[in-house]
Short mmCIF file of C-alpha atoms and ligand atoms in Angstrom, two decimals:
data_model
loop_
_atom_site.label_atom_id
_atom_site.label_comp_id
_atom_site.label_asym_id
_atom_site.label_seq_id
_atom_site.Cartn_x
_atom_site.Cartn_y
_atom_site.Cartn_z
CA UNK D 1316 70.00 -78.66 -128.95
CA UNK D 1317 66.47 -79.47 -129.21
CA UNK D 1318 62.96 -77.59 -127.82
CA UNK D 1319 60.56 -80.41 -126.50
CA UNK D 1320 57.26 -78.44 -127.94
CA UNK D 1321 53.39 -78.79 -127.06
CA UNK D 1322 51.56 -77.00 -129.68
CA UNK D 1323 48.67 -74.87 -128.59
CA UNK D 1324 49.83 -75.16 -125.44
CA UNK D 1325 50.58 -71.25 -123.78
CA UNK D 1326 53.81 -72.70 -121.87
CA UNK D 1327 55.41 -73.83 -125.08
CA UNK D 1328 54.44 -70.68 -126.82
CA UNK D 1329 56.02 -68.55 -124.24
CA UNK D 1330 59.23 -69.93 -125.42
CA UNK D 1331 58.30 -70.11 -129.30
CA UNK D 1332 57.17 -65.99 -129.00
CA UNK D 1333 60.35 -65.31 -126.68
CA UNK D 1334 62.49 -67.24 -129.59
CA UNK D 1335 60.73 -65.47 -132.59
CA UNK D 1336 61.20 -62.41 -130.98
CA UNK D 1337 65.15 -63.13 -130.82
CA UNK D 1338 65.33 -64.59 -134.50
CA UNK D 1339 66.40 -67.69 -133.06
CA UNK D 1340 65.55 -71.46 -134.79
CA UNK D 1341 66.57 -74.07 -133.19
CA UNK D 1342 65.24 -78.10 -133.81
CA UNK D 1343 61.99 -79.13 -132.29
CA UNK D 1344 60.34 -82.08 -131.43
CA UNK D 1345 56.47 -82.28 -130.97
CA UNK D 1346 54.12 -83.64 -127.69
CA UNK D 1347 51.45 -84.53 -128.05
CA UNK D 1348 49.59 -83.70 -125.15
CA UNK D 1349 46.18 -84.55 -126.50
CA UNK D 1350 47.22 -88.16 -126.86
CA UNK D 1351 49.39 -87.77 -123.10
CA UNK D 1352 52.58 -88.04 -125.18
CA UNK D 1353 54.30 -86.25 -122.04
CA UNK D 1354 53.15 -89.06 -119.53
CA UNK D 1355 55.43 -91.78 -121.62
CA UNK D 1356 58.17 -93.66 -120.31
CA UNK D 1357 60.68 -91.56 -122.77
CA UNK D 1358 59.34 -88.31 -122.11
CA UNK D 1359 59.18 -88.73 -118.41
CA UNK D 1360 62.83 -89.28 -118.97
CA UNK D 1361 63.69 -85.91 -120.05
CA UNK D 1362 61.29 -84.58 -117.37
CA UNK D 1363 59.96 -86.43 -114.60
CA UNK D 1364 57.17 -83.43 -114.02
CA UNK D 1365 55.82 -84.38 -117.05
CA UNK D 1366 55.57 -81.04 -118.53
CA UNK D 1367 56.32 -79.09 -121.47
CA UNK D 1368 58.46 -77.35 -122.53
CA UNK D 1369 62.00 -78.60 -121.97
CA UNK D 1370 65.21 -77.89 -123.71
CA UNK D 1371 67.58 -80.51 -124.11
CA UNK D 1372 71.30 -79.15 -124.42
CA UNK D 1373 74.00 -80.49 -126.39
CA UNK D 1374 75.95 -82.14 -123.50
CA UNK D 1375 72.25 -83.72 -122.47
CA UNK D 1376 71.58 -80.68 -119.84
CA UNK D 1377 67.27 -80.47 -119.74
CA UNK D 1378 66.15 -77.29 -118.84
CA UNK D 1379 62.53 -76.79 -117.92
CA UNK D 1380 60.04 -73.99 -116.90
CA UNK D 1381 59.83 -71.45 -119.23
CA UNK D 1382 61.12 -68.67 -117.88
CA UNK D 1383 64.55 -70.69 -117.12
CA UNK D 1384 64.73 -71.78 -120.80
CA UNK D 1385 64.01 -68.17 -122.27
CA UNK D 1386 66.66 -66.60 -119.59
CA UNK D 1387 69.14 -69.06 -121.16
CA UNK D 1388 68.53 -67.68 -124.85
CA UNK D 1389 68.88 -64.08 -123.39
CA UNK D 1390 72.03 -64.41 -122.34
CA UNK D 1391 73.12 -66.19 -125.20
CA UNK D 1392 71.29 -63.84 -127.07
CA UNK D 1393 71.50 -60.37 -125.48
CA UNK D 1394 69.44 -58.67 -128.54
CA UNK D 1395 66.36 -57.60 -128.47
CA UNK D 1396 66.21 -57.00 -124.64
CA UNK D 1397 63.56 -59.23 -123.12
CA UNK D 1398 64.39 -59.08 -119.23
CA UNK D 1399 65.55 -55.79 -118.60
CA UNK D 1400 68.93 -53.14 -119.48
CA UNK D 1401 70.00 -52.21 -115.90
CA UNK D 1402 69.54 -53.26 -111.67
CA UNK D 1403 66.19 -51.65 -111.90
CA UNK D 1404 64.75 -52.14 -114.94
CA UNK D 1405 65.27 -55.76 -114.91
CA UNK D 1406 63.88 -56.24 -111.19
CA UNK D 1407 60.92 -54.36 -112.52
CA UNK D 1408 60.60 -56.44 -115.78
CA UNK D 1409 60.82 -59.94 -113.09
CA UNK D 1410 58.13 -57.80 -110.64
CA UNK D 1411 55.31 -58.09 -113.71
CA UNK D 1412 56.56 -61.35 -115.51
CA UNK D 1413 56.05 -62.96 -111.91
CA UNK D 1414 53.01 -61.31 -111.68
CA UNK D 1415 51.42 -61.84 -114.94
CA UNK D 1416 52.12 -65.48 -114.75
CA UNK D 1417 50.94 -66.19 -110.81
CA UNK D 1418 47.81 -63.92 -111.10
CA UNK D 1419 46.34 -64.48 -114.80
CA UNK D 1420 48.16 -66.94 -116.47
CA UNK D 1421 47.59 -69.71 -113.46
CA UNK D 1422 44.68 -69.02 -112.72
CA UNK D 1423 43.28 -68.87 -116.26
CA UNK D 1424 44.79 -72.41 -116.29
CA UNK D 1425 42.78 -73.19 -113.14
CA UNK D 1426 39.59 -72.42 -114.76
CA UNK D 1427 40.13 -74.31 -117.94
CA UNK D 1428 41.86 -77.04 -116.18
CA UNK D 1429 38.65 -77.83 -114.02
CA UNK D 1430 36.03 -76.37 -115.97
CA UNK D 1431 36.31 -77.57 -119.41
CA UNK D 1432 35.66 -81.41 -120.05
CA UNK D 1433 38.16 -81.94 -122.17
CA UNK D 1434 40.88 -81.33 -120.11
CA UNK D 1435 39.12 -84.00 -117.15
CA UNK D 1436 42.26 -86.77 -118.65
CA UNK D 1437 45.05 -84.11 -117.56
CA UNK D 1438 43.78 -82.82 -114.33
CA UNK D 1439 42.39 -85.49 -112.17
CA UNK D 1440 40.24 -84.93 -109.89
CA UNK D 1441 38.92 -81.87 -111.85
CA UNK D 1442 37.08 -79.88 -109.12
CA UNK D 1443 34.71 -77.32 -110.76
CA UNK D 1444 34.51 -74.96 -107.60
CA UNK D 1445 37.98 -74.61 -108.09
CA UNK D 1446 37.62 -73.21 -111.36
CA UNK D 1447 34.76 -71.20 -110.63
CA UNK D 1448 36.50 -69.31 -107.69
CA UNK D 1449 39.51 -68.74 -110.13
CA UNK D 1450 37.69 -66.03 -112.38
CA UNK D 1451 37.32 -63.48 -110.22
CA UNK D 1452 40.92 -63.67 -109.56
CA UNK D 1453 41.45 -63.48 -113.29
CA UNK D 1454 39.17 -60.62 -113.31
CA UNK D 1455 40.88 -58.38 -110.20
CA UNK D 1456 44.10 -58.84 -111.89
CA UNK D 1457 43.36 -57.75 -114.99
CA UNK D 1458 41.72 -54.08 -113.52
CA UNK D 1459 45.31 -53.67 -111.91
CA UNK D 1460 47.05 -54.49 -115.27
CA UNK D 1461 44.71 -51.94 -117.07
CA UNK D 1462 45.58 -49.07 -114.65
CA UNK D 1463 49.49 -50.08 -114.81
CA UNK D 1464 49.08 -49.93 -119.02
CA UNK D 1465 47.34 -46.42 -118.51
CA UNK D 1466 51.18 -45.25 -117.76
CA UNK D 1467 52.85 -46.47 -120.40
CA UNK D 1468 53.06 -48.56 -123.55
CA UNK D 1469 53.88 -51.93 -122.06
CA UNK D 1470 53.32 -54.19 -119.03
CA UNK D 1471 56.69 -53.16 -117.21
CA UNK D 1472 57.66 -49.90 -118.81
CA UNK D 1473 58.06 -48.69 -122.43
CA UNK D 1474 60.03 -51.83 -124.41
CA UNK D 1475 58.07 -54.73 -124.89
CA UNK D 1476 59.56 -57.56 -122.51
CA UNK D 1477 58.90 -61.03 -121.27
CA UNK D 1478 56.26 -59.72 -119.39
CA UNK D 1479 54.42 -59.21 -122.46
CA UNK D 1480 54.53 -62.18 -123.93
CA UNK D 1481 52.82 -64.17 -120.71
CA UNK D 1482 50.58 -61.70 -120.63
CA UNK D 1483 49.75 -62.31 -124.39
CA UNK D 1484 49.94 -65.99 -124.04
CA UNK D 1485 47.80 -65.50 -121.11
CA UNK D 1486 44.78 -63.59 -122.76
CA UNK D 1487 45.09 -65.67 -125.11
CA UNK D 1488 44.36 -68.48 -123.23
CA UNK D 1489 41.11 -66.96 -121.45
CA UNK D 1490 39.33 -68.19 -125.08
CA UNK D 1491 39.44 -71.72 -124.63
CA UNK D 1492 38.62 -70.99 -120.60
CA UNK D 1493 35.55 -69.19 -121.92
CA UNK D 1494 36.60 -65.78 -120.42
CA UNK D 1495 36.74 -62.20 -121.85
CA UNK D 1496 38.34 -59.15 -121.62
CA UNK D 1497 35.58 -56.63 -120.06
CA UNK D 1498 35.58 -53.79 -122.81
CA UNK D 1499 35.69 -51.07 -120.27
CA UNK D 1500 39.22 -52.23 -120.19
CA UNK D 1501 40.39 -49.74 -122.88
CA UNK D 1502 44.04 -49.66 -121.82
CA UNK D 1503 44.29 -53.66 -121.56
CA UNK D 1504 42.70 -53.69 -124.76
CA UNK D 1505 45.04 -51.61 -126.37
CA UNK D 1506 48.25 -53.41 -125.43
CA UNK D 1507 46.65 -56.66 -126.91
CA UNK D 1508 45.97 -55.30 -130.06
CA UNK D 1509 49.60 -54.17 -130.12
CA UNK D 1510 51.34 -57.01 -129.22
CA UNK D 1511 49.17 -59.76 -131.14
CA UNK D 1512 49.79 -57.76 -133.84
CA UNK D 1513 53.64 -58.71 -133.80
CA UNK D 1514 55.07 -61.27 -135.95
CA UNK D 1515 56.23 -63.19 -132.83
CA UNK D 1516 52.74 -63.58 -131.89
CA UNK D 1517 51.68 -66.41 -134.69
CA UNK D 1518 54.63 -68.50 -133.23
N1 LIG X 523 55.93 -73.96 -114.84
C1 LIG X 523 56.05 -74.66 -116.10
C2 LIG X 523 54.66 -75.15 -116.48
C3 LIG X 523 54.69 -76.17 -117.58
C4 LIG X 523 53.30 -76.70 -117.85
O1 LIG X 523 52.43 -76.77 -116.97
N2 LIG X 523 53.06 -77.10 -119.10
C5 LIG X 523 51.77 -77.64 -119.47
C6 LIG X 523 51.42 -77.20 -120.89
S1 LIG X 523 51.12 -75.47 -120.93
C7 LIG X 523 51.82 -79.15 -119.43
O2 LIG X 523 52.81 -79.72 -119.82
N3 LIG X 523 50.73 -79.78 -118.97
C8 LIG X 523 50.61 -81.20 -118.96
C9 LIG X 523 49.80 -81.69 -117.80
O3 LIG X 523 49.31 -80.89 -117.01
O4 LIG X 523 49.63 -82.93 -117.70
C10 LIG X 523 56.63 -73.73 -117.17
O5 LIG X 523 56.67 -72.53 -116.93
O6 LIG X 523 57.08 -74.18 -118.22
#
């Protein structure tokens, strides 16, 4: 088994915190998306998307997208819990992981992806407007999140899930898109300083 990796990159580090969270090691190799590593002829073998990460199985399987590759380690790895204990609870942890990923982690990509000028190699044609009308998306989203944390500890509920760790990787990723949390966002603020405080969180 081996975890096709892309450093600094927050879709790779979903999978590193979601392993790290689990205990799990496995072999990886690095991509080096600065130098478009993951547009080469081999890498576009294992996926033709051109993305990382990607898992490659034993028996040659690749698994991409995240999600898909940390859902594989849960069931292989039941504990901790990452997507839910019962019908509800795990429809509810999907509900916010969806969320979190479609309404701040995208479309903090969108404004780094078309905004900042090193990143004009990997999206072409980088079209500032659309990174300008991305942060107040980023913005709305993260007043919702802020109420929903006022009711408990974490994004969907009181265990710390999958939905935590995009969000993490997420807020993360507003620094290099040159956005902040607003500090009136106490609750929001409060969950970050939680979960970045976990071990998990320097993977
Ligand atoms: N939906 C995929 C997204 C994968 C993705 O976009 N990865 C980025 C790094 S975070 C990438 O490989 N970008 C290379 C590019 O855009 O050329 C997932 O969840 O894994």
């Amino acid at each position: 088994m081996k975890l096709y990796d892309g450093g600094r990159a927050p879709n790779p580090r979903r999978v590193r915190v979601f392993l790290a969270e689990k205990g799990i090691k496995i072999p990886t190799e690095q991509v080096d998306l600065g130098a478009m590593a993951h547009r080469s002829t081999a890498y576009t073998a294992v996926n033709p998307l051109q993305r990382v990460p990607a898992l490659e199985l034993d028996d040659g399987t690749i698994i991409t997208e995240s999600i898909a590759i940390c859902r594989y380690f849960e069931l292989l790895h039941p504990q901790p819990v990452l997507f839910g204990r019962d019908p509800k609870d795990i429809a509810i942890v999907e509900m916010w992981q969806r969320r979190v990923e479609l309404h701040l982690l995208f479309p903090i990509s969108q404004v780094l992806r078309s905004l900042h000028p090193a990143m004009a190699q990997m999206e072409v044609p980088q079209v500032p407007a659309w990174g300008e009308a991305n942060k107040p998306r980023v913005m709305e989203f993260l007043k919702l999140l802020d109420e929903e944390l006022g009711k408990h500890r974490y994004i969907a509920g009181d265990n710390y899930t999958v939905a935590d760790i995009t969000g993490l990787i997420a807020v993360d990723f507003m620094k290099p898109a040159k956005l902040a949390v607003p500090d009136n966002l106490a609750n929001v603020k409060r969950w970050y300083a939680e979960v970045s405080a976990r071990p998990s969180a320097s993977a």
